[in-house]
XYZ file of C-alpha atoms in Angstrom:
472
model
C 5.267 -7.150 128.507
C 8.021 -7.754 126.047
C 6.569 -5.135 123.726
C 6.402 -2.643 126.560
C 9.913 -3.457 127.526
C 11.127 -3.016 123.959
C 9.243 0.249 123.682
C 10.756 1.643 126.836
C 14.190 0.497 125.723
C 13.676 2.296 122.419
C 12.550 5.468 124.188
C 15.469 5.191 126.521
C 17.966 4.869 123.637
C 16.445 7.902 121.864
C 16.739 10.007 125.015
C 20.387 8.971 125.433
C 21.038 9.876 121.814
C 19.513 13.325 122.268
C 21.553 13.836 125.436
C 24.773 12.866 123.590
C 23.943 15.256 120.716
C 23.261 18.130 123.171
C 26.562 17.337 124.986
C 28.492 17.425 121.694
C 26.860 20.753 120.756
C 27.808 22.234 124.157
C 31.382 20.974 123.761
C 31.532 22.488 120.292
C 30.178 25.813 121.600
C 32.701 25.801 124.436
C 35.560 25.288 121.993
C 34.298 28.121 119.842
C 33.980 30.388 122.878
C 37.554 29.560 123.932
C 38.792 30.367 120.469
C 36.921 33.665 120.443
C 38.221 34.565 123.896
C 41.839 33.968 122.823
C 41.342 36.074 119.736
C 39.771 38.912 121.712
C 42.564 38.690 124.316
C 45.251 38.945 121.659
C 43.495 41.872 120.051
C 43.122 43.529 123.427
C 46.787 43.139 124.273
C 47.775 44.249 120.776
C 45.626 47.323 121.200
C 47.235 47.968 124.585
C 50.738 47.667 123.057
C 49.824 50.097 120.285
C 48.333 52.549 122.734
C 51.458 52.310 124.941
C 53.732 52.878 121.953
C 51.759 56.014 121.103
C 51.708 57.357 124.623
C 55.269 56.468 125.701
C 57.093 59.396 123.926
C 54.415 61.771 125.224
C 54.904 60.480 128.763
C 58.718 60.742 128.441
C 58.547 64.302 127.116
C 56.109 65.219 129.868
C 58.359 63.772 132.556
C 61.421 65.512 131.033
C 59.577 68.830 131.023
C 58.534 68.332 134.637
C 62.135 67.465 135.592
C 63.403 70.646 133.936
C 60.824 72.949 135.461
C 60.120 71.393 138.843
C 62.852 70.211 141.235
C 62.529 66.547 142.139
C 61.922 66.148 145.867
C 63.794 63.659 147.957
C 61.859 60.847 149.639
C 63.275 62.114 152.889
C 60.916 64.070 155.112
C 63.601 66.675 155.813
C 63.375 70.005 153.917
C 65.494 70.315 150.729
C 68.923 71.936 151.011
C 69.338 75.477 149.719
C 73.003 74.843 148.917
C 73.453 74.356 145.192
C 76.127 72.138 143.726
C 77.893 71.289 146.972
C 79.130 68.055 145.422
C 78.380 65.952 148.516
C 74.893 64.728 147.636
C 74.781 62.688 144.410
C 70.989 62.763 144.405
C 70.886 66.552 144.518
C 73.579 66.703 141.821
C 71.479 64.485 139.561
C 68.437 66.628 140.332
C 70.241 69.826 139.306
C 71.758 68.387 136.145
C 68.748 68.977 133.834
C 68.317 72.475 135.265
C 71.994 73.247 134.734
C 71.753 72.022 131.127
C 68.701 74.218 130.549
C 70.533 77.197 132.070
C 73.560 76.500 129.873
C 71.557 76.377 126.650
C 69.624 79.496 127.592
C 72.942 81.273 128.157
C 74.220 80.098 124.751
C 71.027 81.180 122.983
C 71.076 84.636 124.589
C 74.794 85.123 123.909
C 74.427 84.153 120.242
C 71.542 86.590 119.863
C 73.742 89.282 121.362
C 76.828 88.829 119.182
C 75.264 87.615 115.897
C 73.789 90.832 114.585
C 71.129 91.056 111.818
C 72.752 90.701 108.402
C 71.918 92.565 105.212
C 73.826 89.931 103.239
C 75.280 86.500 104.038
C 78.289 84.896 102.331
C 79.219 81.225 102.584
C 82.986 80.706 102.649
C 84.582 77.727 100.863
C 85.921 76.558 104.260
C 82.421 76.405 105.781
C 82.421 79.755 107.610
C 79.308 81.915 107.363
C 80.123 85.604 106.937
C 77.374 88.068 107.862
C 77.447 91.584 106.451
C 76.299 93.773 109.354
C 75.494 97.479 109.221
C 78.564 99.239 110.611
C 76.885 101.063 113.498
C 75.089 97.863 114.586
C 78.283 95.857 115.219
C 78.943 94.393 118.709
C 81.352 97.203 119.687
C 78.497 99.659 120.107
C 76.841 97.520 122.762
C 79.547 98.795 125.126
C 78.051 101.281 127.623
C 80.595 103.944 126.739
C 80.196 103.474 122.980
C 76.402 103.281 122.628
C 74.988 105.576 119.979
C 78.384 106.212 118.370
C 79.527 105.513 114.820
C 82.988 104.546 113.553
C 85.504 107.368 113.403
C 87.309 108.549 110.296
C 90.846 107.360 109.550
C 93.555 109.076 111.623
C 96.930 110.420 110.593
C 99.428 107.614 110.035
C 102.839 107.612 111.724
C 105.715 109.485 110.131
C 108.210 107.214 108.404
C 105.440 104.864 107.292
C 106.136 103.292 103.902
C 103.619 101.349 101.851
C 105.072 97.957 101.118
C 104.368 96.462 97.722
C 101.902 93.698 98.499
C 99.558 91.944 96.138
C 96.027 90.951 97.142
C 96.280 92.842 100.435
C 92.527 92.469 100.930
C 92.287 88.951 99.484
C 94.381 87.017 101.959
C 91.406 85.215 103.501
C 89.614 82.086 102.336
C 86.118 83.626 102.410
C 87.097 86.301 99.872
C 87.846 83.557 97.313
C 84.094 83.318 96.771
C 84.374 86.601 94.875
C 81.723 88.216 97.066
C 82.187 91.094 99.481
C 80.102 93.027 101.935
C 78.560 96.233 100.589
C 79.735 99.676 101.667
C 78.381 100.700 105.038
C 78.629 97.145 106.396
C 81.369 94.978 107.882
C 81.956 91.214 107.522
C 81.556 89.255 110.769
C 82.226 85.532 111.073
C 79.018 84.015 112.449
C 79.367 82.255 115.808
C 77.438 78.990 116.144
C 76.145 76.919 119.031
C 78.797 74.322 118.186
C 81.516 76.981 118.610
C 80.329 77.721 122.124
C 79.848 74.078 123.106
C 83.498 73.368 122.225
C 84.661 75.853 124.852
C 85.964 74.472 128.133
C 83.434 76.849 129.742
C 80.647 78.647 127.895
C 80.913 81.549 130.345
C 84.508 82.236 129.208
C 83.890 81.611 125.501
C 85.955 83.949 123.331
C 88.406 84.845 126.066
C 91.941 83.753 126.859
C 92.441 81.944 130.108
C 94.541 84.071 132.405
C 98.270 83.665 131.811
C 101.305 85.610 132.852
C 102.713 87.943 130.245
C 106.064 88.115 131.985
C 107.988 85.306 130.342
C 109.087 82.808 132.949
C 108.817 79.080 133.538
C 105.706 79.397 135.710
C 103.261 80.517 133.032
C 100.396 78.086 133.668
C 101.031 75.951 130.602
C 101.623 78.909 128.244
C 105.056 78.792 126.584
C 106.665 81.538 124.530
C 109.491 82.459 122.202
C 109.490 86.254 121.906
C 111.432 89.368 121.128
C 110.626 92.444 123.210
C 111.552 96.002 124.065
C 110.777 97.930 127.231
C 111.980 100.905 129.248
C 110.417 103.633 127.106
C 106.979 104.956 126.153
C 105.509 103.128 123.159
C 102.669 104.398 120.992
C 102.501 101.520 118.553
C 104.341 98.710 116.783
C 104.777 97.237 113.318
C 106.018 93.895 111.935
C 105.673 91.409 109.105
C 104.725 87.972 110.435
C 105.444 84.730 108.575
C 102.240 82.614 108.321
C 102.242 78.830 108.779
C 99.724 76.163 109.757
C 101.331 74.528 112.815
C 99.966 71.256 114.158
C 97.942 71.573 117.383
C 97.599 68.208 119.112
C 94.384 68.640 121.097
C 91.298 70.830 121.176
C 92.256 72.819 124.279
C 95.675 73.923 123.035
C 96.533 76.641 120.522
C 99.501 78.024 118.613
C 99.757 81.696 117.705
C 102.119 84.350 116.400
C 101.365 87.959 117.293
C 102.307 91.429 118.499
C 101.493 92.656 122.010
C 101.330 96.305 123.104
C 101.393 96.184 126.913
C 100.991 98.584 129.815
C 100.416 98.452 133.553
C 101.969 96.330 136.228
C 102.036 92.580 135.646
C 99.206 92.074 138.106
C 95.460 92.514 137.864
C 95.657 95.873 136.089
C 97.519 94.607 133.010
C 96.368 96.187 129.715
C 97.149 94.535 126.365
C 96.346 95.047 122.694
C 97.125 92.048 120.494
C 96.952 91.065 116.816
C 98.345 88.285 114.643
C 97.385 84.801 113.467
C 96.451 81.700 115.444
C 95.444 78.055 115.129
C 92.807 77.288 117.774
C 90.611 74.171 117.354
C 88.641 75.115 120.470
C 87.701 78.576 119.231
C 87.199 77.854 115.521
C 86.695 74.085 115.224
C 89.491 73.504 112.696
C 93.257 73.756 112.152
C 93.420 76.762 109.818
C 95.566 79.765 110.740
C 93.222 82.708 111.315
C 93.673 86.467 111.564
C 92.759 87.589 115.079
C 92.691 90.498 117.507
C 92.493 90.580 121.302
C 92.345 93.072 124.175
C 92.106 93.113 127.956
C 92.278 95.811 130.644
C 92.422 93.518 133.695
C 94.948 90.772 132.922
C 92.490 88.501 131.076
C 90.064 88.297 133.973
C 86.693 89.808 133.042
C 87.354 92.280 130.215
C 88.196 91.784 126.589
C 87.874 89.012 124.045
C 89.004 87.675 120.704
C 87.893 89.416 117.526
C 84.307 90.751 117.703
C 83.066 88.252 120.291
C 82.262 91.055 122.740
C 81.821 94.807 122.670
C 85.148 96.591 122.240
C 87.025 96.601 118.923
C 85.377 98.833 116.299
C 85.758 97.493 112.763
C 85.717 99.902 109.821
C 86.727 97.669 106.884
C 84.195 95.843 104.699
C 86.654 93.367 103.111
C 88.495 91.809 106.059
C 86.746 89.399 108.417
C 88.491 89.167 111.772
C 88.634 85.492 112.781
C 88.518 84.214 109.188
C 91.083 81.766 107.778
C 94.250 83.008 106.057
C 95.371 81.764 102.668
C 97.957 81.066 101.381
C 100.312 79.778 104.068
C 104.037 79.037 103.955
C 105.493 75.614 103.186
C 108.718 73.948 104.346
C 111.505 74.639 101.856
C 108.871 76.223 99.610
C 106.953 79.468 99.142
C 106.837 81.895 102.053
C 103.921 84.168 102.935
C 103.692 86.872 105.584
C 101.243 89.534 106.732
C 102.193 93.054 107.791
C 100.436 94.606 110.789
C 100.666 98.108 112.238
C 99.146 99.198 115.555
C 99.386 102.844 116.583
C 97.762 105.398 118.850
C 95.904 108.228 117.129
C 97.431 111.433 118.553
C 94.127 113.300 118.146
C 91.540 110.975 119.769
C 93.795 108.543 121.613
C 92.305 105.384 120.045
C 94.540 102.484 119.008
C 94.214 101.709 115.280
C 95.021 98.498 113.405
C 96.233 98.436 109.817
C 96.795 95.395 107.649
C 99.122 95.143 104.674
C 99.538 98.081 102.389
C 97.451 100.816 103.998
C 94.260 98.816 104.716
C 92.633 100.063 107.922
C 90.844 97.303 109.833
C 89.476 99.327 112.775
C 90.407 100.529 116.250
C 90.322 99.833 119.978
C 88.661 102.869 121.658
C 90.794 104.383 124.409
C 87.857 104.157 126.855
C 88.372 100.377 127.005
C 91.637 100.812 128.888
C 93.230 102.302 131.952
C 97.014 102.406 131.425
C 96.793 102.191 127.627
C 94.797 105.400 127.570
C 98.246 106.945 127.763
C 100.903 104.700 126.204
C 102.473 101.266 126.270
C 105.401 100.334 128.498
C 106.439 97.194 126.586
C 106.088 95.775 123.072
C 106.470 92.070 122.326
C 106.591 90.030 119.131
C 106.629 86.250 118.828
C 104.969 82.908 119.340
C 102.896 81.339 122.093
C 101.483 77.829 122.607
C 99.511 76.058 125.317
C 101.091 72.916 126.781
C 98.324 70.977 128.547
C 100.469 67.863 129.191
C 97.298 65.896 128.545
C 99.189 62.603 128.177
C 101.592 63.280 131.047
C 104.421 64.622 128.905
C 105.167 67.788 126.908
C 102.795 68.548 124.063
C 103.730 68.043 120.400
C 101.880 71.228 119.458
C 104.123 73.165 117.080
C 105.095 76.823 117.261
C 105.634 78.741 114.023
C 106.650 76.271 111.315
C 107.314 73.520 113.831
C 111.081 73.841 113.237
C 113.818 75.429 115.339
C 115.189 78.904 114.597
C 118.583 77.605 113.487
C 117.122 76.132 110.291
C 116.655 79.652 108.885
C 114.648 81.005 105.950
C 112.170 78.705 104.253
C 112.206 76.308 107.181
C 111.828 78.298 110.405
C 109.153 80.947 110.942
C 110.164 84.607 111.225
C 109.223 88.167 112.191
C 110.862 90.911 110.112
C 110.941 94.706 109.832
C 109.943 95.199 113.452
C 109.479 98.841 114.515
C 107.805 100.875 117.236
C 105.962 104.211 117.234
C 107.463 106.901 119.463
C 105.867 109.774 121.392
C 105.940 112.028 118.297
C 104.076 109.535 116.061
C 107.240 108.378 114.283
C 107.979 104.797 113.247
C 111.491 104.012 114.472
C 113.723 100.898 114.541
C 113.907 98.860 117.717
C 116.638 99.708 120.163
C 117.997 96.949 122.355
C 115.740 94.108 121.176
C 115.864 91.226 123.660
C 114.895 87.661 122.780
C 113.678 85.028 125.205
C 112.444 81.424 124.951
C 111.165 80.075 128.259
C 111.492 76.414 127.082
C 114.374 76.557 124.560
C 114.587 72.777 124.148
C 111.002 72.817 122.904
C 110.827 76.207 121.108
C 113.686 78.651 120.569
C 114.471 82.040 119.014
C 117.448 83.740 117.302
C 117.524 87.472 116.493
C 119.431 89.585 113.982
C 119.470 92.794 111.952
C 120.223 93.630 108.304
C 119.485 96.345 105.738
C 116.580 94.539 104.072
C 114.743 93.031 107.031
C 115.836 95.541 109.687
C 115.226 93.940 113.095
C 114.155 90.324 112.678
C 114.231 86.919 114.331
C 113.522 83.282 113.582
C 111.601 81.328 116.192
C 109.543 78.195 116.869
C 109.947 74.470 117.307
C 108.258 71.052 117.344
C 107.429 70.809 121.033
C 108.054 67.317 122.370
C 111.350 65.790 121.207
C 114.315 63.952 122.765
C 115.449 67.165 124.496
C 111.918 68.194 125.433
C 110.308 65.145 127.095
């Protein structure tokens, strides 16, 4: 009995021991399984993170492409409005924004392809400009419907009474020519226009054009202020002057300061015709503060026709050593060396085109007569002088300088000047000005003083600092 009892107790203890060992093994297996599960979970989530990181840019680019190509529909059940850009629906404005950006960049790309012609040679200017040497008959001018298929004309007869002034480096007054390289014969140098140039413009659709301003000099000139000398009352077939070159300070991107000649015809309404040439500082157009040689034309008062330089079809360039729109060097310094450029504009009696000459007999090119209405015949006014834009961005008058930035009364070496001003008469003669009038529409900001002597003929000093105690 006792033995049986002891035997069953022993069996019972062995069974309990086996059960405890099995329980411990199961517990150990469970712990291992938990550990493995955690590891697999971490790996799984890590793999998901990696996969998401790979796919996220693809998803973003896909969604951006869809937003550009397909209009995003409103959650409203009503049909989408056909009115574009009405400004009343912020959702629709946000929807159109990517499309408008795409349209803008397409416009820029197409415009650059149109005006940047294939180059046979490219020159990098020390100031960062890229100068393309373009075959003469492939320049932008010959994209004009009335000029297609043409080639530049030969030089015309110069006006009687023309005298070559003694000028050194007449073709080396621009920074790009300091590289020692020039465009080969049969090509012309064109400053390359970049995407950045166009994006600086207040509107890409008006890039390269002046905003409309009144040429008649009064106090209601839409922010444009002038100090000019002018003649009118006769028929004018050209003009000539030597223009002092400075580097005036321009205080914001959407202002400019220039000094130029205007040959003008037509009424002072929508039919105004102008031909213009001189130097200008325009951060918006060029992206810097260098004075640059420029040309301009319009046949409808700066509305839809015309442009600066070669930024549209119009002006025909014939010279392979002068780049219109390139920086001028040297410039004048206060109480120091003075530098000026001589410009002559005149109407060819044979073909009626308006030619531009720089310095001592260097022909730059011409404005074809077909560009104009009134100027197909003659000018009715000639103006010389300075112009600035006063945006009043800070609520007061701009500090943008005109000329040297100093008033006319300071005289030579301090104030900017025009000298040896003449006009071309009906018989292709260069003659002195008769009855030169001077006018400054904001004389406390910029003024002008005229005179005449045997050396400089008709001349005037002009300019000013802009904002000062008398010009708030």
